Amino acid sequence: MRQPHPLVRYAFSLLLVLLCAGSTVHTAADTRIGGVVLYHDPALGLFVQAGDETVQALGVDGTPLTPGERVEVTGAAATKDGRRTLSGAHVVRLGAGTLPAARAVMTAGLATDDSANDWVTFTAVIQEVTPTKTGFDMRVAVDEAQV
């Protein structure tokens, strides 16, 4: 069998490198979601409202995203603390969007609510905020009670 000229092999190798440079290779196991950015923190990741759930994307590099941006996120899916997460996430900005309406929660239900939709609204006085590895703990008061 006749071997291709060395320059042909070099050109083909260079083409493969150029095609792969700057692109992220995703496996069949990767999950893709679309939604609206709720919050982005370098340590905690990106929180995206996708339908009726809040998805946490981990390993997001680059320019910080702002609440209300529409994005598409691809990554390896897992469940952590009852929440769907995407690790090794790759984010594509799709443009401006609007924040979805938050789910109303009674203040007393904040400590026991286990819905995957963390984008909530409540009325209370925040007394204390403590950063944790997985988010924030808040002490709030309403009508003489604390949660």
PDB file of C-alpha atoms in Angstrom:
ATOM      1  CA  MET A   1       0.000   0.000   0.000  1.00  0.00           C
ATOM      2  CA  ARG A   2       1.314   3.412  -0.932  1.00  0.00           C
ATOM      3  CA  GLN A   3       2.063   5.795   1.970  1.00  0.00           C
ATOM      4  CA  PRO A   4       0.828   9.401   1.753  1.00  0.00           C
ATOM      5  CA  HIS A   5       3.362  12.113   1.317  1.00  0.00           C
ATOM      6  CA  PRO A   6       4.701  13.418   4.692  1.00  0.00           C
ATOM      7  CA  LEU A   7       3.242  16.870   3.984  1.00  0.00           C
ATOM      8  CA  VAL A   8      -0.240  15.355   3.581  1.00  0.00           C
ATOM      9  CA  ARG A   9       0.077  13.640   6.987  1.00  0.00           C
ATOM     10  CA  TYR A  10       1.324  16.924   8.508  1.00  0.00           C
ATOM     11  CA  ALA A  11      -1.557  18.915   6.973  1.00  0.00           C
ATOM     12  CA  PHE A  12      -4.098  16.356   8.234  1.00  0.00           C
ATOM     13  CA  SER A  13      -2.586  16.424  11.755  1.00  0.00           C
ATOM     14  CA  LEU A  14      -2.592  20.217  11.758  1.00  0.00           C
ATOM     15  CA  LEU A  15      -6.230  20.251  10.634  1.00  0.00           C
ATOM     16  CA  LEU A  16      -7.200  17.955  13.534  1.00  0.00           C
ATOM     17  CA  VAL A  17      -5.371  20.161  16.010  1.00  0.00           C
ATOM     18  CA  LEU A  18      -7.071  23.288  14.643  1.00  0.00           C
ATOM     19  CA  LEU A  19     -10.490  21.654  14.741  1.00  0.00           C
ATOM     20  CA  CYS A  20     -10.024  20.555  18.360  1.00  0.00           C
ATOM     21  CA  ALA A  21      -8.324  23.709  19.656  1.00  0.00           C
ATOM     22  CA  GLY A  22     -10.599  25.817  21.794  1.00  0.00           C
ATOM     23  CA  SER A  23     -13.477  23.392  21.631  1.00  0.00           C
ATOM     24  CA  THR A  24     -14.766  21.240  24.435  1.00  0.00           C
ATOM     25  CA  VAL A  25     -15.266  17.577  23.712  1.00  0.00           C
ATOM     26  CA  HIS A  26     -18.460  16.277  25.280  1.00  0.00           C
ATOM     27  CA  THR A  27     -19.213  12.627  25.831  1.00  0.00           C
ATOM     28  CA  ALA A  28     -22.520  10.908  25.228  1.00  0.00           C
ATOM     29  CA  ALA A  29     -23.019  10.920  29.008  1.00  0.00           C
ATOM     30  CA  ASP A  30     -23.004  14.735  29.139  1.00  0.00           C
ATOM     31  CA  THR A  31     -26.264  16.518  29.879  1.00  0.00           C
ATOM     32  CA  ARG A  32     -27.320  19.787  28.265  1.00  0.00           C
ATOM     33  CA  ILE A  33     -29.741  22.239  29.860  1.00  0.00           C
ATOM     34  CA  GLY A  34     -30.965  25.676  28.942  1.00  0.00           C
ATOM     35  CA  GLY A  35     -32.129  28.262  31.417  1.00  0.00           C
ATOM     36  CA  VAL A  36     -31.641  31.603  33.120  1.00  0.00           C
ATOM     37  CA  VAL A  37     -28.748  32.494  35.424  1.00  0.00           C
ATOM     38  CA  LEU A  38     -29.858  33.067  39.006  1.00  0.00           C
ATOM     39  CA  TYR A  39     -26.481  33.390  40.702  1.00  0.00           C
ATOM     40  CA  HIS A  40     -22.783  32.904  39.901  1.00  0.00           C
ATOM     41  CA  ASP A  41     -20.036  32.526  42.488  1.00  0.00           C
ATOM     42  CA  PRO A  42     -16.483  31.352  41.714  1.00  0.00           C
ATOM     43  CA  ALA A  43     -16.458  28.995  44.715  1.00  0.00           C
ATOM     44  CA  LEU A  44     -20.056  27.708  44.646  1.00  0.00           C
ATOM     45  CA  GLY A  45     -20.593  27.594  40.889  1.00  0.00           C
ATOM     46  CA  LEU A  46     -23.381  28.743  38.623  1.00  0.00           C
ATOM     47  CA  PHE A  47     -27.057  28.360  39.538  1.00  0.00           C
ATOM     48  CA  VAL A  48     -29.403  28.145  36.564  1.00  0.00           C
ATOM     49  CA  GLN A  49     -33.193  28.002  36.635  1.00  0.00           C
ATOM     50  CA  ALA A  50     -34.108  25.319  34.094  1.00  0.00           C
ATOM     51  CA  GLY A  51     -37.850  24.814  34.010  1.00  0.00           C
ATOM     52  CA  ASP A  52     -39.052  24.070  37.533  1.00  0.00           C
ATOM     53  CA  GLU A  53     -35.651  23.203  39.035  1.00  0.00           C
ATOM     54  CA  THR A  54     -32.487  25.028  39.990  1.00  0.00           C
ATOM     55  CA  VAL A  55     -29.388  23.304  38.549  1.00  0.00           C
ATOM     56  CA  GLN A  56     -25.902  23.909  39.954  1.00  0.00           C
ATOM     57  CA  ALA A  57     -23.088  23.974  37.375  1.00  0.00           C
ATOM     58  CA  LEU A  58     -19.591  23.340  38.727  1.00  0.00           C
ATOM     59  CA  GLY A  59     -16.253  24.137  37.110  1.00  0.00           C
ATOM     60  CA  VAL A  60     -17.462  27.186  35.193  1.00  0.00           C
ATOM     61  CA  ASP A  61     -14.492  29.260  34.031  1.00  0.00           C
ATOM     62  CA  GLY A  62     -14.352  32.600  32.311  1.00  0.00           C
ATOM     63  CA  THR A  63     -16.199  35.868  32.616  1.00  0.00           C
ATOM     64  CA  PRO A  64     -18.706  35.952  35.472  1.00  0.00           C
ATOM     65  CA  LEU A  65     -22.307  35.538  34.423  1.00  0.00           C
ATOM     66  CA  THR A  66     -25.003  37.882  35.648  1.00  0.00           C
ATOM     67  CA  PRO A  67     -28.527  37.090  36.845  1.00  0.00           C
ATOM     68  CA  GLY A  68     -30.995  37.127  33.987  1.00  0.00           C
ATOM     69  CA  GLU A  69     -28.626  35.900  31.257  1.00  0.00           C
ATOM     70  CA  ARG A  70     -29.955  33.040  29.139  1.00  0.00           C
ATOM     71  CA  VAL A  71     -27.432  30.198  28.905  1.00  0.00           C
ATOM     72  CA  GLU A  72     -26.949  26.660  27.701  1.00  0.00           C
ATOM     73  CA  VAL A  73     -24.890  24.490  30.043  1.00  0.00           C
ATOM     74  CA  THR A  74     -23.332  21.113  29.212  1.00  0.00           C
ATOM     75  CA  GLY A  75     -21.617  18.841  31.736  1.00  0.00           C
ATOM     76  CA  ALA A  76     -21.568  15.521  33.549  1.00  0.00           C
ATOM     77  CA  ALA A  77     -24.814  15.145  35.493  1.00  0.00           C
ATOM     78  CA  ALA A  78     -25.037  13.959  39.078  1.00  0.00           C
ATOM     79  CA  THR A  79     -27.279  14.493  42.079  1.00  0.00           C
ATOM     80  CA  LYS A  80     -25.787  16.202  45.112  1.00  0.00           C
ATOM     81  CA  ASP A  81     -27.805  17.028  48.231  1.00  0.00           C
ATOM     82  CA  GLY A  82     -31.014  16.420  46.275  1.00  0.00           C
ATOM     83  CA  ARG A  83     -30.041  18.875  43.521  1.00  0.00           C
ATOM     84  CA  ARG A  84     -29.048  18.105  39.943  1.00  0.00           C
ATOM     85  CA  THR A  85     -25.493  19.263  39.283  1.00  0.00           C
ATOM     86  CA  LEU A  86     -23.401  19.456  36.137  1.00  0.00           C
ATOM     87  CA  SER A  87     -19.655  19.121  36.721  1.00  0.00           C
ATOM     88  CA  GLY A  88     -16.974  20.157  34.250  1.00  0.00           C
ATOM     89  CA  ALA A  89     -19.572  22.552  32.926  1.00  0.00           C
ATOM     90  CA  HIS A  90     -19.237  24.377  29.622  1.00  0.00           C
ATOM     91  CA  VAL A  91     -21.471  27.459  29.323  1.00  0.00           C
ATOM     92  CA  VAL A  92     -22.673  29.185  26.158  1.00  0.00           C
ATOM     93  CA  ARG A  93     -24.236  32.628  26.543  1.00  0.00           C
ATOM     94  CA  LEU A  94     -27.456  32.944  24.534  1.00  0.00           C
ATOM     95  CA  GLY A  95     -28.319  36.572  25.323  1.00  0.00           C
ATOM     96  CA  ALA A  96     -30.378  38.590  27.709  1.00  0.00           C
ATOM     97  CA  GLY A  97     -33.295  37.035  29.489  1.00  0.00           C
ATOM     98  CA  THR A  98     -35.510  37.788  32.440  1.00  0.00           C
ATOM     99  CA  LEU A  99     -35.471  36.235  35.852  1.00  0.00           C
ATOM    100  CA  PRO A 100     -38.345  33.788  36.279  1.00  0.00           C
ATOM    101  CA  ALA A 101     -40.969  34.404  38.939  1.00  0.00           C
ATOM    102  CA  ALA A 102     -39.793  33.046  42.271  1.00  0.00           C
ATOM    103  CA  ARG A 103     -41.751  30.345  44.087  1.00  0.00           C
ATOM    104  CA  ALA A 104     -43.451  31.754  47.194  1.00  0.00           C
ATOM    105  CA  VAL A 105     -42.506  29.968  50.411  1.00  0.00           C
ATOM    106  CA  MET A 106     -43.816  30.543  53.915  1.00  0.00           C
ATOM    107  CA  THR A 107     -40.963  31.616  56.178  1.00  0.00           C
ATOM    108  CA  ALA A 108     -41.604  28.681  58.513  1.00  0.00           C
ATOM    109  CA  GLY A 109     -41.180  26.337  55.540  1.00  0.00           C
ATOM    110  CA  LEU A 110     -37.677  27.525  54.667  1.00  0.00           C
ATOM    111  CA  ALA A 111     -36.016  25.046  57.027  1.00  0.00           C
ATOM    112  CA  THR A 112     -37.997  22.041  55.775  1.00  0.00           C
ATOM    113  CA  ASP A 113     -38.599  22.801  52.081  1.00  0.00           C
ATOM    114  CA  ASP A 114     -36.878  20.199  49.885  1.00  0.00           C
ATOM    115  CA  SER A 115     -37.980  21.238  46.397  1.00  0.00           C
ATOM    116  CA  ALA A 116     -35.326  21.251  43.685  1.00  0.00           C
ATOM    117  CA  ASN A 117     -36.540  24.751  42.785  1.00  0.00           C
ATOM    118  CA  ASP A 118     -34.445  26.960  45.080  1.00  0.00           C
ATOM    119  CA  TRP A 119     -35.496  30.236  43.450  1.00  0.00           C
ATOM    120  CA  VAL A 120     -37.901  31.363  46.163  1.00  0.00           C
ATOM    121  CA  THR A 121     -39.358  34.495  47.660  1.00  0.00           C
ATOM    122  CA  PHE A 122     -40.277  35.129  51.288  1.00  0.00           C
ATOM    123  CA  THR A 123     -40.853  38.085  53.566  1.00  0.00           C
ATOM    124  CA  ALA A 124     -38.751  38.298  56.724  1.00  0.00           C
ATOM    125  CA  VAL A 125     -36.009  40.226  58.475  1.00  0.00           C
ATOM    126  CA  ILE A 126     -32.537  38.782  57.868  1.00  0.00           C
ATOM    127  CA  GLN A 127     -30.704  38.653  61.187  1.00  0.00           C
ATOM    128  CA  GLU A 128     -27.541  36.753  60.260  1.00  0.00           C
ATOM    129  CA  VAL A 129     -25.868  35.322  57.140  1.00  0.00           C
ATOM    130  CA  THR A 130     -23.101  32.713  57.406  1.00  0.00           C
ATOM    131  CA  PRO A 131     -21.226  31.520  54.285  1.00  0.00           C
ATOM    132  CA  THR A 132     -20.803  27.724  54.081  1.00  0.00           C
ATOM    133  CA  LYS A 133     -19.116  25.356  51.607  1.00  0.00           C
ATOM    134  CA  THR A 134     -22.459  24.668  49.923  1.00  0.00           C
ATOM    135  CA  GLY A 135     -24.082  28.108  50.079  1.00  0.00           C
ATOM    136  CA  PHE A 136     -25.274  30.356  52.852  1.00  0.00           C
ATOM    137  CA  ASP A 137     -27.075  29.803  56.127  1.00  0.00           C
ATOM    138  CA  MET A 138     -29.465  32.600  57.010  1.00  0.00           C
ATOM    139  CA  ARG A 139     -31.234  33.343  60.248  1.00  0.00           C
ATOM    140  CA  VAL A 140     -34.434  35.216  59.556  1.00  0.00           C
ATOM    141  CA  ALA A 141     -37.198  36.463  61.812  1.00  0.00           C
ATOM    142  CA  VAL A 142     -40.865  37.050  61.176  1.00  0.00           C
ATOM    143  CA  ASP A 143     -43.577  37.694  63.767  1.00  0.00           C
ATOM    144  CA  GLU A 144     -41.281  37.018  66.740  1.00  0.00           C
ATOM    145  CA  ALA A 145     -40.233  33.584  65.362  1.00  0.00           C
ATOM    146  CA  GLN A 146     -36.827  32.652  63.958  1.00  0.00           C
ATOM    147  CA  VAL A 147     -35.943  30.196  61.203  1.00  0.00           C
TER     148      VAL A 147
END
